[in-house]
C-alpha positions as a Markdown table, in Angstrom:
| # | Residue | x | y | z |
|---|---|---|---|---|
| 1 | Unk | -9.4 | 127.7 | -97.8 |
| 2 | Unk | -11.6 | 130.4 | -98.9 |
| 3 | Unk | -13.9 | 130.0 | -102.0 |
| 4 | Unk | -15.0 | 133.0 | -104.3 |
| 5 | Unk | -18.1 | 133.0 | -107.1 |
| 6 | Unk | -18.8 | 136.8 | -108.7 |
| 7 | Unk | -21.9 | 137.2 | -110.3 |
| 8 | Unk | -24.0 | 140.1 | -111.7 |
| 9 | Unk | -21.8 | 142.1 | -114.5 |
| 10 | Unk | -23.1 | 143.0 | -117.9 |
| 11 | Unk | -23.6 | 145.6 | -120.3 |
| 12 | Unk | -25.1 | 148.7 | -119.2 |
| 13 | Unk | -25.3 | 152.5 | -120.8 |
| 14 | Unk | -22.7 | 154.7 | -119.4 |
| 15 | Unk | -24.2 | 156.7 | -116.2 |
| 16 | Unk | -26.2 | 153.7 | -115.3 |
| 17 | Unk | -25.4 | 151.1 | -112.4 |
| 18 | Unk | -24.8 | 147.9 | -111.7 |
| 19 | Unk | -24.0 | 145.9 | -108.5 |
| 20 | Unk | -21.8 | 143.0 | -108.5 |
| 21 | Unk | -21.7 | 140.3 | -105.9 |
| 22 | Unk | -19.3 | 137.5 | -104.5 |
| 23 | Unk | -20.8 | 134.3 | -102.8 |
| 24 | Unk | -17.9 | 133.3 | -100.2 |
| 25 | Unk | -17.2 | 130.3 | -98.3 |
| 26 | Unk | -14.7 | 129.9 | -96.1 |
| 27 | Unk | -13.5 | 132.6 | -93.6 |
| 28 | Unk | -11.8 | 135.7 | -95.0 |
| 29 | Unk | -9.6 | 138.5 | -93.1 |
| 30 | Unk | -9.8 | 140.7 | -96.0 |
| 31 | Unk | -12.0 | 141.0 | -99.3 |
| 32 | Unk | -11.1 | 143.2 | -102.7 |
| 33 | Unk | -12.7 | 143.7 | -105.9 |
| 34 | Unk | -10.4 | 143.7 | -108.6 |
| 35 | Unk | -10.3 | 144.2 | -112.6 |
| 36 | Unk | -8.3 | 144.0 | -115.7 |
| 37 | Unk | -9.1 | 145.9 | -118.9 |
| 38 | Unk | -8.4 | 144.6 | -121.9 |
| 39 | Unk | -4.2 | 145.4 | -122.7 |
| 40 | Unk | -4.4 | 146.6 | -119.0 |
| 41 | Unk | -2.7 | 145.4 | -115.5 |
| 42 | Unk | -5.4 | 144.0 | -112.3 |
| 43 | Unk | -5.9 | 147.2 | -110.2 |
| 44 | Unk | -7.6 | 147.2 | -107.4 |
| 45 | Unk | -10.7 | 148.8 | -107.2 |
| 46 | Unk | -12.3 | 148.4 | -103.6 |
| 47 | Unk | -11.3 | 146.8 | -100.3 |
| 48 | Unk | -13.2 | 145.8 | -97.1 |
| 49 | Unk | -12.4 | 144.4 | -93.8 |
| 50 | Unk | -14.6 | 141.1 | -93.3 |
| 51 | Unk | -14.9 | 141.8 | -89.7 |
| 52 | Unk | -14.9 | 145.6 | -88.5 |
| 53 | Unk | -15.9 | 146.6 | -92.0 |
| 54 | Unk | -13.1 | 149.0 | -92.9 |
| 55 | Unk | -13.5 | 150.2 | -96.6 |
| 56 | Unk | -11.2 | 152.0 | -99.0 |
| 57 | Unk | -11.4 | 152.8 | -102.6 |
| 58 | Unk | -9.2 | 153.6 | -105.6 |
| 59 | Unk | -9.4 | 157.2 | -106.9 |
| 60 | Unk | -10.6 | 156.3 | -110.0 |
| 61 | Unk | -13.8 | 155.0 | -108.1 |
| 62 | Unk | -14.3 | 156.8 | -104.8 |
| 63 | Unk | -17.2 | 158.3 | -104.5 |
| 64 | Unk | -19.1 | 156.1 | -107.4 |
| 65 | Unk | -18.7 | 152.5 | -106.2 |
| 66 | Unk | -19.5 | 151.4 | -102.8 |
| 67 | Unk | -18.0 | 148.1 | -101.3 |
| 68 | Unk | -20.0 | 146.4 | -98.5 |
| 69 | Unk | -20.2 | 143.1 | -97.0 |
| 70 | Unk | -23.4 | 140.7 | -95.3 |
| 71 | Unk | -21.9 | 138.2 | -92.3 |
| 72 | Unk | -24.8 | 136.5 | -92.2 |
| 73 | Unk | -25.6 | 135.4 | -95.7 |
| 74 | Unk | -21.1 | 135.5 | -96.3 |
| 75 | Unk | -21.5 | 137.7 | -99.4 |
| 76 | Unk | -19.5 | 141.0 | -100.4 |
| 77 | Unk | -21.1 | 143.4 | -103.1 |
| 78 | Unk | -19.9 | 146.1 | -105.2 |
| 79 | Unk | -22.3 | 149.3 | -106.0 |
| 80 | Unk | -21.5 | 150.9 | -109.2 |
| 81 | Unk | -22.5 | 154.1 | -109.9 |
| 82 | Unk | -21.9 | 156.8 | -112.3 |
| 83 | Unk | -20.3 | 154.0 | -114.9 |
| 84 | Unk | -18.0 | 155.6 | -117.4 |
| 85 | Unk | -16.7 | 153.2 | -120.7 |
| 86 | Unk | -13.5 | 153.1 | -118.8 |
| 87 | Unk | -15.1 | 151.2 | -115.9 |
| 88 | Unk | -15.0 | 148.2 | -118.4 |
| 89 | Unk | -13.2 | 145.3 | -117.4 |
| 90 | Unk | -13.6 | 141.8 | -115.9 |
| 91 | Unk | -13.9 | 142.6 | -112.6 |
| 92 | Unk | -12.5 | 139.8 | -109.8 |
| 93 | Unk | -13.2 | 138.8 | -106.3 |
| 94 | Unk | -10.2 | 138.0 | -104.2 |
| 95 | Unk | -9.5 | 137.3 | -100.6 |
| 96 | Unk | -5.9 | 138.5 | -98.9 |
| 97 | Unk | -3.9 | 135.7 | -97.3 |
| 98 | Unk | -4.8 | 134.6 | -93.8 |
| 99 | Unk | -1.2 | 134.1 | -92.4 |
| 100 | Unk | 2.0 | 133.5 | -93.5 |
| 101 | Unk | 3.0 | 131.3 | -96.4 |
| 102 | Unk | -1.0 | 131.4 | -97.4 |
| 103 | Unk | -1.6 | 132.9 | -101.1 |
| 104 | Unk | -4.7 | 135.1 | -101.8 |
| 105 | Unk | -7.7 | 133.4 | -103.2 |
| 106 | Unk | -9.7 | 134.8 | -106.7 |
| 107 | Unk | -12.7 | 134.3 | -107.6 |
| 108 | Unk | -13.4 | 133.5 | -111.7 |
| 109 | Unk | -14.2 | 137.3 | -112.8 |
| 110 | Unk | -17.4 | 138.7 | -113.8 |
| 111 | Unk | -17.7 | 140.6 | -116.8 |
| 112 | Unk | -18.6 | 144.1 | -116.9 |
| 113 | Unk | -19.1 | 146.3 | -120.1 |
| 114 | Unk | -20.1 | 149.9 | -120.5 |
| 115 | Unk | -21.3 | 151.5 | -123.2 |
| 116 | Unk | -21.1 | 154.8 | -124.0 |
């Protein structure tokens, strides 16, 4: 079983940063950042390999946000850059399924709002 807790959202001016980050416990394959808007669908925003480090990034965010991931302390982080009012959203920490018949794991969702 792998165990998620996001922390670090808030409100921030629009062009300012903010970096999010996921405690985890257990051990994951692969790690995401997530987030729903308000009237919106989850996207997914970021993704990272846990072991080899393999990143990639929605277009909406490449080149802003930067994913990364500490083995030793077991915490993933998400740089944000550049925020724009449309970054808003409650942004979620999930873990892909290990093997077959496993579901993904999701952390509770941090809240992060930009003003403009």
């Amino acid at each position: 079983q792998v165990k998620l807790v996001e922390s670090g959202g808030g409100l921030v001016q629009a062009g300012g940063s903010l970096r999010l980050s996921c405690a985890i416990s257990g051990l994951p394959l692969d790690l995401n950042w997530f987030r729903q808007a308000p009237g919106k669908e989850r996207e997914l925003v970021a993704s990272i390999w846990w072991d080899d480090g393999r990143t990639s990034y929605a277009a909406s965010v490449k080149g802003r946000f930067t994913i990364s991931r500490d083995k030793d302390d077991d915490m993933m982080y998400l740089q944000m850059n550049a925020l724009k009012p449309e970054d808003t959203a409650v942004y979620y920490c999930n873990a892909g399924p290990r093997g077959p018949g496993e579901s993904s794991y999701w952390g509770h969702g941090t809240q992060v709002t930009v003003s403009s």
